[in-house]
Backbone as JSON Lines, residues from 0, in Angstrom:
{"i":0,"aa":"X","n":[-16.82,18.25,-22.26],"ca":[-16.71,17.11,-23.16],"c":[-17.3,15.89,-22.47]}
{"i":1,"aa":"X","n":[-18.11,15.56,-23.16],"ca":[-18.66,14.19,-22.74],"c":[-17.94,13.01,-22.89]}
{"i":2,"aa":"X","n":[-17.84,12.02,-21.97],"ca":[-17.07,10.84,-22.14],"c":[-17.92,9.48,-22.64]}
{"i":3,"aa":"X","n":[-17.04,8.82,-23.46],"ca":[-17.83,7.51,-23.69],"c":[-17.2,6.49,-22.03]}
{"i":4,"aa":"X","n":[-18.07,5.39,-21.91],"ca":[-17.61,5.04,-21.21],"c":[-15.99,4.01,-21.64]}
{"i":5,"aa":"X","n":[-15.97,3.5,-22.95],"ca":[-14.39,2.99,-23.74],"c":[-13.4,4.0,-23.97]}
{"i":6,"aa":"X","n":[-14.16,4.85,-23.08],"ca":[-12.98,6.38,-23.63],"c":[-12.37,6.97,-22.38]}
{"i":7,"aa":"X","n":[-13.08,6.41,-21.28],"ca":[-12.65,6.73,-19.83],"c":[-10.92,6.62,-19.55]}
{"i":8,"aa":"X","n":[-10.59,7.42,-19.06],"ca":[-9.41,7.55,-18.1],"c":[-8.59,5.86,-17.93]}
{"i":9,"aa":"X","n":[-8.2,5.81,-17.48],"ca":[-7.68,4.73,-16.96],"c":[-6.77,5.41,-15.8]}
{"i":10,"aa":"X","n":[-6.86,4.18,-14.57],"ca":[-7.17,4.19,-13.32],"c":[-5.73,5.15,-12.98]}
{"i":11,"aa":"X","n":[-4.7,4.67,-13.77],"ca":[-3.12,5.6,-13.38],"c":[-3.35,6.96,-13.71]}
{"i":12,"aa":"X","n":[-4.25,6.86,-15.02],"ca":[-4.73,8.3,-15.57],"c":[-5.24,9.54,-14.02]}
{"i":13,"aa":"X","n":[-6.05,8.51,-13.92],"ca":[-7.46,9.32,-13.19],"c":[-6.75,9.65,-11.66]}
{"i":14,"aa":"X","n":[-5.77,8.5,-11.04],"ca":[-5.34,9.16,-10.59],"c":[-3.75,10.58,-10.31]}
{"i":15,"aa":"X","n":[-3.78,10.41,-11.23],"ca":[-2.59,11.12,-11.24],"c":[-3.01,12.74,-11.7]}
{"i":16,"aa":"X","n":[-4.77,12.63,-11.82],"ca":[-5.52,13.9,-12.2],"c":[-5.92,14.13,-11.14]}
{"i":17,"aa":"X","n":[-6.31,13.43,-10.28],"ca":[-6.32,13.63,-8.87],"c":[-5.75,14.27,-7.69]}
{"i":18,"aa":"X","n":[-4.49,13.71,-7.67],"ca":[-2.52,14.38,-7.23],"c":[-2.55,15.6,-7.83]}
{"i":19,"aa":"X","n":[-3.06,16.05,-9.07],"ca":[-2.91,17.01,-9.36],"c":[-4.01,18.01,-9.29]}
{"i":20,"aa":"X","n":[-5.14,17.8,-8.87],"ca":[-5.91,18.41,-8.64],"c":[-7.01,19.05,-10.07]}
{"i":21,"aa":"X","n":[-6.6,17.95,-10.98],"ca":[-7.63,18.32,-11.68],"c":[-8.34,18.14,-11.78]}
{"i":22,"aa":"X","n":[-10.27,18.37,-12.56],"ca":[-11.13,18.13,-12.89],"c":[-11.58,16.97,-13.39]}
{"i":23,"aa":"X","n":[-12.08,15.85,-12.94],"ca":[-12.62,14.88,-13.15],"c":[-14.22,14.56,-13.15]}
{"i":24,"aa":"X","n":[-14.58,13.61,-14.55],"ca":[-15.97,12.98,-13.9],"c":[-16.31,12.17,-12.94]}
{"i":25,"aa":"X","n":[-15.14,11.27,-12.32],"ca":[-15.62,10.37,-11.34],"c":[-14.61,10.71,-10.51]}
{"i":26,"aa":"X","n":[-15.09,10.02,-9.5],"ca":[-13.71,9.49,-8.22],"c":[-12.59,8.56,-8.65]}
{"i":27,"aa":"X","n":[-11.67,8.38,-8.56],"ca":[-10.96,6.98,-8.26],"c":[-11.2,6.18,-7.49]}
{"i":28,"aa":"X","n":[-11.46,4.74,-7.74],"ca":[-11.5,3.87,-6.87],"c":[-11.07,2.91,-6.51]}
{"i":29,"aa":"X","n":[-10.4,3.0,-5.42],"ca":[-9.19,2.52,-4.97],"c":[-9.59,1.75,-3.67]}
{"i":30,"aa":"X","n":[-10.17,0.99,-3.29],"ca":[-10.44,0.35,-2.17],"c":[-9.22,-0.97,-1.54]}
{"i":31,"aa":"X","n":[-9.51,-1.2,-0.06],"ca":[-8.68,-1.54,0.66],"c":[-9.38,-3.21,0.11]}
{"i":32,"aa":"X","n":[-8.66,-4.02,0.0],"ca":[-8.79,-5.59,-0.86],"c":[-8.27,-6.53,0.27]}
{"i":33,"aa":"X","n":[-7.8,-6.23,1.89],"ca":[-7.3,-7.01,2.2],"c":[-7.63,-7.95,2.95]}
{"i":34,"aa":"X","n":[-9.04,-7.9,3.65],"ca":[-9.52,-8.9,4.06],"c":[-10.58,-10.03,2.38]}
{"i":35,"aa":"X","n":[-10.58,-9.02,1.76],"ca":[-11.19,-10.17,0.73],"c":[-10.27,-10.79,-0.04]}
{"i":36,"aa":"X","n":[-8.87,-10.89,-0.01],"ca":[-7.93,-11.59,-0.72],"c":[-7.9,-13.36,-0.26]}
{"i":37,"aa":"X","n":[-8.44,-12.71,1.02],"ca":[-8.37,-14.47,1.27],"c":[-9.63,-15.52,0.88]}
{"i":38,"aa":"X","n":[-11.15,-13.97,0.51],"ca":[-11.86,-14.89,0.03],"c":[-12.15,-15.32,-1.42]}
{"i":39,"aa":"X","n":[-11.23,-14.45,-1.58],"ca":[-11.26,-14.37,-3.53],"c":[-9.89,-15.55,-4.09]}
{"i":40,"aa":"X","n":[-9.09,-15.75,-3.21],"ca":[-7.8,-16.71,-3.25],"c":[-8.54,-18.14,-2.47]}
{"i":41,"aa":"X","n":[-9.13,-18.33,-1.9],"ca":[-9.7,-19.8,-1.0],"c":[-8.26,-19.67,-0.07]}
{"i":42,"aa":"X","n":[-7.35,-18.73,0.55],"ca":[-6.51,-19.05,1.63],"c":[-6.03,-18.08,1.97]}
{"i":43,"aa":"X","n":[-5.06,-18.71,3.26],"ca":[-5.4,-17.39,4.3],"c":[-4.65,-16.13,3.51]}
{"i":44,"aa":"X","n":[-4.85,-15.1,4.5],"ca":[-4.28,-13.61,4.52],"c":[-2.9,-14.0,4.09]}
{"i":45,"aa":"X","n":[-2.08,-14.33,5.64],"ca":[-0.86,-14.6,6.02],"c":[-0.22,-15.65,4.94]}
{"i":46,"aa":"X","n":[-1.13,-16.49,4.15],"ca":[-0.46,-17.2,3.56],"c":[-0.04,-16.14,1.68]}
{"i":47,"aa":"X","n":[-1.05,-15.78,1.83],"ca":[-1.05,-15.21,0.37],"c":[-0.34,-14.04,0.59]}
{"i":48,"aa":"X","n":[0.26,-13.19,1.8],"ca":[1.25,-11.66,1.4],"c":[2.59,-12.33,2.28]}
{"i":49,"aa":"X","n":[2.58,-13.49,2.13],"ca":[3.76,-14.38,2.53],"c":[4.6,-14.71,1.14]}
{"i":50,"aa":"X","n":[4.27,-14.26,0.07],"ca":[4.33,-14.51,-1.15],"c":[4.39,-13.56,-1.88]}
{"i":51,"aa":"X","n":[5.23,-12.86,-2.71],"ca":[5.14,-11.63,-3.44],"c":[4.61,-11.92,-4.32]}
{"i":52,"aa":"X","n":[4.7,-12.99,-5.02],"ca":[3.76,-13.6,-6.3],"c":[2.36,-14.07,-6.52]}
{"i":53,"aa":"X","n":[2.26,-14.5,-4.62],"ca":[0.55,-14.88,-4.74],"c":[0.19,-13.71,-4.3]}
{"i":54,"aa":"X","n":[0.72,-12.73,-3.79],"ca":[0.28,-11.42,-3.18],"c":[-0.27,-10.44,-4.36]}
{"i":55,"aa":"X","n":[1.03,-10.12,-5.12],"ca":[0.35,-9.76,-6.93],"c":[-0.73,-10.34,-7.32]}
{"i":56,"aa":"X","n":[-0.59,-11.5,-7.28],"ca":[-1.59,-12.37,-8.33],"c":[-2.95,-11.75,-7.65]}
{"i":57,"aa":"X","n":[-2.88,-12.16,-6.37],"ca":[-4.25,-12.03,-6.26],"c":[-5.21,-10.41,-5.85]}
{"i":58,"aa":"X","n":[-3.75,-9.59,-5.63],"ca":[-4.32,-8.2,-6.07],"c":[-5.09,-7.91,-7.24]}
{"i":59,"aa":"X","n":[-4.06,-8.06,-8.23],"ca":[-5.13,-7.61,-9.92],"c":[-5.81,-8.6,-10.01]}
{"i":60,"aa":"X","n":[-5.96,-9.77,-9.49],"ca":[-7.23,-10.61,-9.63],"c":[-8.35,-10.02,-8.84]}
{"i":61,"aa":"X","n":[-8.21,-9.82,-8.25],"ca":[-9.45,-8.6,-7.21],"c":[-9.98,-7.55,-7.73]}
{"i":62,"aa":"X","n":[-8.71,-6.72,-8.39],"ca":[-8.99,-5.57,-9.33],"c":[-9.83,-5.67,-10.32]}
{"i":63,"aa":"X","n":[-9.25,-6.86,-10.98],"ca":[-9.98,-7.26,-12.32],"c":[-11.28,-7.76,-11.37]}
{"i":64,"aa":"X","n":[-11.79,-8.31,-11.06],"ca":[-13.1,-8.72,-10.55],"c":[-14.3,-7.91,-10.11]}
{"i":65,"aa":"X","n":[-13.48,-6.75,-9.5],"ca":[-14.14,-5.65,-9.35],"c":[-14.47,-4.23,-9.52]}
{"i":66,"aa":"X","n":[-13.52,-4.44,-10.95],"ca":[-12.98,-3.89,-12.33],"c":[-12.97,-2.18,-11.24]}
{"i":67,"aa":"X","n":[-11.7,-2.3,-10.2],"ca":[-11.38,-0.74,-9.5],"c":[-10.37,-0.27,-10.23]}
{"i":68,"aa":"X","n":[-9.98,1.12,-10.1],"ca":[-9.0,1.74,-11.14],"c":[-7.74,1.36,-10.59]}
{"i":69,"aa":"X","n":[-7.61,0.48,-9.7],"ca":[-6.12,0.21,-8.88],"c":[-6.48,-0.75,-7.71]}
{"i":70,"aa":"X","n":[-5.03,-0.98,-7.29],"ca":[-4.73,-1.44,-6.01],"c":[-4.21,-0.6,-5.15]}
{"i":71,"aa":"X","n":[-4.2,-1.29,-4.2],"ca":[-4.08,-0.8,-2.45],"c":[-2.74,-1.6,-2.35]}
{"i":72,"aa":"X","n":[-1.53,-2.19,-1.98],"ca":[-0.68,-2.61,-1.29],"c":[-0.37,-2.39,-0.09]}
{"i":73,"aa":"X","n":[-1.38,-2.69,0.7],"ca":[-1.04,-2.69,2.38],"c":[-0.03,-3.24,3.29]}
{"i":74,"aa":"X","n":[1.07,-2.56,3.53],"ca":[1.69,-3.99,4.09],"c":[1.02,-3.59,5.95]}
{"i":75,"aa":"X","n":[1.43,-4.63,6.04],"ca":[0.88,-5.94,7.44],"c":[1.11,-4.84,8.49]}
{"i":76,"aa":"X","n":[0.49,-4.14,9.27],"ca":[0.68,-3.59,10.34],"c":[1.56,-4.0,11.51]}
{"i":77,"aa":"X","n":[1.42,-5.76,11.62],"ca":[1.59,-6.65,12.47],"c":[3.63,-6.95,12.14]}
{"i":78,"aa":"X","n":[3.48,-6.9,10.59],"ca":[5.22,-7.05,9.83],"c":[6.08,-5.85,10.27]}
{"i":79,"aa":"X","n":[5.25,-4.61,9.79],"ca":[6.21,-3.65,10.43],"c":[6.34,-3.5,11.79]}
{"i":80,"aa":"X","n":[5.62,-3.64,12.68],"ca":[5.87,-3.81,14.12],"c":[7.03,-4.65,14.63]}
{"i":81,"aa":"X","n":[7.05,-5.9,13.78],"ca":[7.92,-6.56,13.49],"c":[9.25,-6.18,13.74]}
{"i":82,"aa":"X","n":[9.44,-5.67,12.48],"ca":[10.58,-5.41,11.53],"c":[11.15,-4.37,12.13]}
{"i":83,"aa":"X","n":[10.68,-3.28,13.09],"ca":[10.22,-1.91,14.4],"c":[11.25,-2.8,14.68]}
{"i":84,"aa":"X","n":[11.6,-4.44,15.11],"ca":[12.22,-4.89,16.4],"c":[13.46,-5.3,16.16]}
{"i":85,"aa":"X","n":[13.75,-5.58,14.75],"ca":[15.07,-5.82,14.61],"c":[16.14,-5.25,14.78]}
{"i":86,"aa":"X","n":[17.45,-5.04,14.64],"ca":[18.81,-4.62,15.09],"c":[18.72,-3.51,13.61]}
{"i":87,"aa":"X","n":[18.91,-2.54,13.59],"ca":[18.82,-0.79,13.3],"c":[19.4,-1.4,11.88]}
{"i":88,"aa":"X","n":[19.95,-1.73,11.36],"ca":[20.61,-2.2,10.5],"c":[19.86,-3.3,9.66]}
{"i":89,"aa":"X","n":[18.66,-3.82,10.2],"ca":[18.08,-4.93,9.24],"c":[16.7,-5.24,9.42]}
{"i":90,"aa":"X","n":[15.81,-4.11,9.58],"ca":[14.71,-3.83,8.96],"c":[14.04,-4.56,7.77]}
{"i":91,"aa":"X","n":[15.08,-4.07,6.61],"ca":[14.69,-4.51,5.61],"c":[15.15,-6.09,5.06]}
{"i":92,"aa":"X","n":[15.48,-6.95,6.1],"ca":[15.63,-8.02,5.77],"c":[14.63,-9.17,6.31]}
{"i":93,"aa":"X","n":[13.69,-8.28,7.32],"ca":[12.44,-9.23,7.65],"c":[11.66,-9.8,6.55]}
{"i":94,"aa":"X","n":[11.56,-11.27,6.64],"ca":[10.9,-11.47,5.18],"c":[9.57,-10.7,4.99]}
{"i":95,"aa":"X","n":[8.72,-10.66,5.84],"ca":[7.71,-9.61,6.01],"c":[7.91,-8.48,4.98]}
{"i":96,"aa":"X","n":[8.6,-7.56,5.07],"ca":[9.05,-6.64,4.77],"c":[9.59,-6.57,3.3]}
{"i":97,"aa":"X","n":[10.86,-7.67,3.56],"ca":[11.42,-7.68,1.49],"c":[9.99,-8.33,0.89]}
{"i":98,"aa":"X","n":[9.1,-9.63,1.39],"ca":[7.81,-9.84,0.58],"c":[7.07,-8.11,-0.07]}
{"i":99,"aa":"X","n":[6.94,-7.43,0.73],"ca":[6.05,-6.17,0.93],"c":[6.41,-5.22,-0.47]}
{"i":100,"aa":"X","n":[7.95,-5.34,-0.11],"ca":[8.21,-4.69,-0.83],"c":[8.7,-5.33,-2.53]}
{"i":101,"aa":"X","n":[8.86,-6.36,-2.45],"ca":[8.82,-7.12,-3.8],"c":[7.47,-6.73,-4.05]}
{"i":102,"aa":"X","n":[6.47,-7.19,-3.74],"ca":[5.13,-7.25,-4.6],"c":[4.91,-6.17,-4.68]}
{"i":103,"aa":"X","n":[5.36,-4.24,-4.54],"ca":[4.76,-3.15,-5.09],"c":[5.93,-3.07,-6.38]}
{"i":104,"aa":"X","n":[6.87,-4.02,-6.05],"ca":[7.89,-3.96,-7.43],"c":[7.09,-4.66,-8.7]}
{"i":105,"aa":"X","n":[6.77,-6.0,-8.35],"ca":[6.35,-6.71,-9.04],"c":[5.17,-6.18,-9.89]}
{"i":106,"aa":"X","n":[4.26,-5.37,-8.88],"ca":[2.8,-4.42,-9.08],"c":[2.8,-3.26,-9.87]}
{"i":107,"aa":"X","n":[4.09,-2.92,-9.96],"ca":[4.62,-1.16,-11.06],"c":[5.27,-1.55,-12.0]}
{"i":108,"aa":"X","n":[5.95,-2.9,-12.18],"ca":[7.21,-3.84,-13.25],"c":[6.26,-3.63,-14.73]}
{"i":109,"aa":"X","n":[4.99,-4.01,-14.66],"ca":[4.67,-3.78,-16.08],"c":[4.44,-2.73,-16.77]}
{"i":110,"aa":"X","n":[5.55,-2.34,-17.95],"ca":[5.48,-1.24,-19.15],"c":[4.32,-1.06,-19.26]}
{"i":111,"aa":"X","n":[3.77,0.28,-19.5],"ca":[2.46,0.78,-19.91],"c":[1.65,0.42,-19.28]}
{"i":112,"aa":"X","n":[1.32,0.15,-17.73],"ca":[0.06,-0.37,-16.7],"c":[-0.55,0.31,-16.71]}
{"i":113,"aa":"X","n":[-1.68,0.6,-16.97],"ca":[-2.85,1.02,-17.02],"c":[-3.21,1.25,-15.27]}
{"i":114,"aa":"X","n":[-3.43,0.33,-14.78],"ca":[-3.92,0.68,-13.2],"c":[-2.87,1.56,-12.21]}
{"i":115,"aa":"X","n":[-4.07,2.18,-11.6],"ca":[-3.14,2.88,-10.51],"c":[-2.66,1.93,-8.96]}
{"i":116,"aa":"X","n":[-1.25,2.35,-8.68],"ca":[-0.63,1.17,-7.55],"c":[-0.16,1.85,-6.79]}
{"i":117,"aa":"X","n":[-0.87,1.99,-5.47],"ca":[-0.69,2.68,-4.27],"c":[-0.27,1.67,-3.17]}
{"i":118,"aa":"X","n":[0.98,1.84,-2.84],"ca":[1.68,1.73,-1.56],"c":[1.1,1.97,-0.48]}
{"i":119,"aa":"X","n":[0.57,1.06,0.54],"ca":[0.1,1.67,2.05],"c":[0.5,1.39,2.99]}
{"i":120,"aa":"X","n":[0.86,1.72,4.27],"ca":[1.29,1.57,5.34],"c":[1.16,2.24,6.9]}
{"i":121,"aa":"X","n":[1.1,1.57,7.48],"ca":[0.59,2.69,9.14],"c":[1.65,3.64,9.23]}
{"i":122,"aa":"X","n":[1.25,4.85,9.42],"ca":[2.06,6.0,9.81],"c":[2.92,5.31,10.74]}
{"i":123,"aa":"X","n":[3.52,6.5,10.99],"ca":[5.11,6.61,12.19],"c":[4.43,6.76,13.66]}
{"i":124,"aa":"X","n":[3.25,7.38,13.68],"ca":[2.45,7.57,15.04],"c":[1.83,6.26,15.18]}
{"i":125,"aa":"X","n":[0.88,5.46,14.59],"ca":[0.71,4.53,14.62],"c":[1.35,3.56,14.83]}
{"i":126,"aa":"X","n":[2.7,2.8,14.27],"ca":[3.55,2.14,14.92],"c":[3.85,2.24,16.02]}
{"i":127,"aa":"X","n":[4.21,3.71,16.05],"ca":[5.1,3.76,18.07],"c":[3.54,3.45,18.49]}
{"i":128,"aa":"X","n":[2.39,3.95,18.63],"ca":[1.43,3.5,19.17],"c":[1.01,1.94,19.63]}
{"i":129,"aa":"X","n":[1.37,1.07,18.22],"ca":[1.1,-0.37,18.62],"c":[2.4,-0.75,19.38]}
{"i":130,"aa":"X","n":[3.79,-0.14,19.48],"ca":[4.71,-0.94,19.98],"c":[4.91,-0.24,21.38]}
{"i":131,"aa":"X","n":[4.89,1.36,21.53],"ca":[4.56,1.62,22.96],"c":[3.41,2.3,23.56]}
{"i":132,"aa":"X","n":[1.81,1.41,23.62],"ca":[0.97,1.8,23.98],"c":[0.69,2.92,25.08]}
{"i":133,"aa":"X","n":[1.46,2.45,26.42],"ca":[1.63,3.03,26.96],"c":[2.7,4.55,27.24]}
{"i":134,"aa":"X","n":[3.5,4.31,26.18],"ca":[4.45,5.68,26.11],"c":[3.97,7.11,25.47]}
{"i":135,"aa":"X","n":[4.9,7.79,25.82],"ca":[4.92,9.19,25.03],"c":[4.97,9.09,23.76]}
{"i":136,"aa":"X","n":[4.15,9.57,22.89],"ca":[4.22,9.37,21.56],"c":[5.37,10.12,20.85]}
{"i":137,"aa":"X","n":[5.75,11.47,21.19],"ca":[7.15,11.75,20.65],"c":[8.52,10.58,21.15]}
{"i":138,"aa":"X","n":[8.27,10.31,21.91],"ca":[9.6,9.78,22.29],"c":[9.32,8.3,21.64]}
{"i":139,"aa":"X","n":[8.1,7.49,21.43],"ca":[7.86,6.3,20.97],"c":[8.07,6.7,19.39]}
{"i":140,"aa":"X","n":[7.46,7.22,19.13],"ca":[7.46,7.93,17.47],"c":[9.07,8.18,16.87]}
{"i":141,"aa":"X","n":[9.81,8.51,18.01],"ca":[11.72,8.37,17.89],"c":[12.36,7.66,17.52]}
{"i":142,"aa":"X","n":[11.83,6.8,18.32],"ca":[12.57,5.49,18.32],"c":[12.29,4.38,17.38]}
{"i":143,"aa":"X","n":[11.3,4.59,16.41],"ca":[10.94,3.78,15.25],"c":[11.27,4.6,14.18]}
{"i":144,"aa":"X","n":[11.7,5.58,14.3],"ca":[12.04,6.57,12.81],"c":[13.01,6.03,11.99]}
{"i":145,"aa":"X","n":[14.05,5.48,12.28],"ca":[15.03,5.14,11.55],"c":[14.62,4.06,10.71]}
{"i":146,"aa":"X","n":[14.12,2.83,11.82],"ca":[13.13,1.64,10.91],"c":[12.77,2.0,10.2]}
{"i":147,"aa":"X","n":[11.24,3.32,10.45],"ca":[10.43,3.48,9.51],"c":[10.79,4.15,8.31]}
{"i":148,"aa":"X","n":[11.79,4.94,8.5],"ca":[12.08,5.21,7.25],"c":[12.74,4.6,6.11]}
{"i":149,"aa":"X","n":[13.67,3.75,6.73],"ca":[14.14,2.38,6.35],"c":[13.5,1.71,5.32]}
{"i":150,"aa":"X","n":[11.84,1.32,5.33],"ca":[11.31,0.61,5.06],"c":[10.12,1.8,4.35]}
{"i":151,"aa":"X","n":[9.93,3.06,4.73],"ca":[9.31,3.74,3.6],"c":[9.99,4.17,2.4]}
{"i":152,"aa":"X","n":[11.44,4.55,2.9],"ca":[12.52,4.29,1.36],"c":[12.31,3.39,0.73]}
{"i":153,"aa":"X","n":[12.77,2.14,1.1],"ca":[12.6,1.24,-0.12],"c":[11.44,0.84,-0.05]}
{"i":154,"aa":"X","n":[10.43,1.26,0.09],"ca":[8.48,0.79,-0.79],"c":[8.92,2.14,-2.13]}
{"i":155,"aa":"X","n":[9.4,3.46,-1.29],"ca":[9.09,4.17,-2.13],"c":[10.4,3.71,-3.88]}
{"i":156,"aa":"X","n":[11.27,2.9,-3.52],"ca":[12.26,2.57,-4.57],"c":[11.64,1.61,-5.37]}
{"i":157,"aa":"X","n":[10.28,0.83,-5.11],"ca":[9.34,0.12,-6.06],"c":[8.72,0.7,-6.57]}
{"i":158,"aa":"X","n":[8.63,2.03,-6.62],"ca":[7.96,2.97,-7.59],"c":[6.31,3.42,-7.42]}
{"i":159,"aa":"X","n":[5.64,2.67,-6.62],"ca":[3.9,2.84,-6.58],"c":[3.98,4.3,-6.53]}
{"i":160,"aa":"X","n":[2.43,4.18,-7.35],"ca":[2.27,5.81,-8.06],"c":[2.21,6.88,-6.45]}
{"i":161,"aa":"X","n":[1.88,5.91,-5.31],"ca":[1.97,7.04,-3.81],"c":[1.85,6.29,-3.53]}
{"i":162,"aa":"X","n":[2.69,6.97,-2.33],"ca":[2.22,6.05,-0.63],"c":[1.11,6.78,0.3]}
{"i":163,"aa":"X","n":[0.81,5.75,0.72],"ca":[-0.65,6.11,1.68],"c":[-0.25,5.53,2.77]}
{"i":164,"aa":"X","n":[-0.45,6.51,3.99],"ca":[0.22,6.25,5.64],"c":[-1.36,5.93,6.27]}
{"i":165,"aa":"X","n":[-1.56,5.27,6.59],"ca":[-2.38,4.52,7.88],"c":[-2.15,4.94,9.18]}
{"i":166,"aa":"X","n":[-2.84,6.46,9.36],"ca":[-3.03,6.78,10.72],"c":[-3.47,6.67,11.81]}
{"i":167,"aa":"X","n":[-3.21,6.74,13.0],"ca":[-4.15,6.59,13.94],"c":[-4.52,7.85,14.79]}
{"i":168,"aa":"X","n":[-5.8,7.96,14.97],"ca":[-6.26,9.13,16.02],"c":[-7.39,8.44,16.3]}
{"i":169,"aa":"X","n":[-7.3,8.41,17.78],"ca":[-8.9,8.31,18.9],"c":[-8.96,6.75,18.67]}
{"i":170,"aa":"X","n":[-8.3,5.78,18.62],"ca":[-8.59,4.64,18.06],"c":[-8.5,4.09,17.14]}
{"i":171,"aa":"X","n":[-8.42,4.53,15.69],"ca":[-9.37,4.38,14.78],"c":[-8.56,4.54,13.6]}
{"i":172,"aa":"X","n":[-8.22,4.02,12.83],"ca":[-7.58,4.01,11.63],"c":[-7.98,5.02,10.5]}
């Protein structure tokens, strides 16, 4: 079946044919928005995902601009490292963190959304990596589990259609 292009998928569509492994005409495209939020907003990074509301805003303003089938919700590599440091019990009260996770709430809140909204975040290896460079990665990877899961529960209680972990191997994201 041939598609018109007003007849295309829409982006939650396309991906959720994806997850499932079905047959598609295109890719999804889902690209990472986070260094251009600050040039598409006129301000900084830190100021705009300091904000669950300018953080939204200026996601689907990106989307819409560069008409992709979705967003990316990255939170801050630098927040969860963070949030890694607090007392076992309050993770999720780094503002870092409740921001992060408000704006994939705020990002899935509208009935019938059309776009697809993917949750992202650095793996569990990656964290212990930035917080004990020098350590054993099982035993560094231990000792952030509770955090991390902490804080991948509730992204995953805002509903985004998946989460996407930010790995590290050899360097390199």
């Amino acid at each position: 079946q041939a598609w018109r292009v007003d007849k295309m998928p829409a982006g939650r569509t396309l991906l959720n044919h994806f997850l499932q492994r079905k047959p598609q005409l295109r890719p999804v495209l889902l690209p990472l928005f986070d260094s251009l939020l600050a040039r598409v907003e006129g301000k900084s990074y830190e100021d705009i995902i300091a904000s669950p509301g300018d953080w939204a805003a200026a996601l689907l303003k990106t989307m819409d601009l560069l008409q992709t089938d979705g967003i990316i919700a990255r939170y801050d590599d630098a927040i969860l490292a963070q949030a890694a440091g607090t007392p076992e019990d309050e993770p999720l009260q780094h503002p870092g963190v409740a921001a992060s996770v408000e704006t994939v709430r705020r990002l899935t809140a509208p009935a019938g959304r059309s776009y697809a909204c993917v949750a992202g975040m650095a793996g569990p290896g990656k964290l212990a990596r930035q917080l004990f460079p020098n350590g054993e990665i099982e035993a560094a990877t231990r000792s952030v589990k509770k955090h991390y899961m902490a804080v991948a529960e509730s992204c995953l209680k805002a509903q985004p259609d998946m989460l996407l972990l930010f790995e590290q191997t050899g360097g390199t994201d």
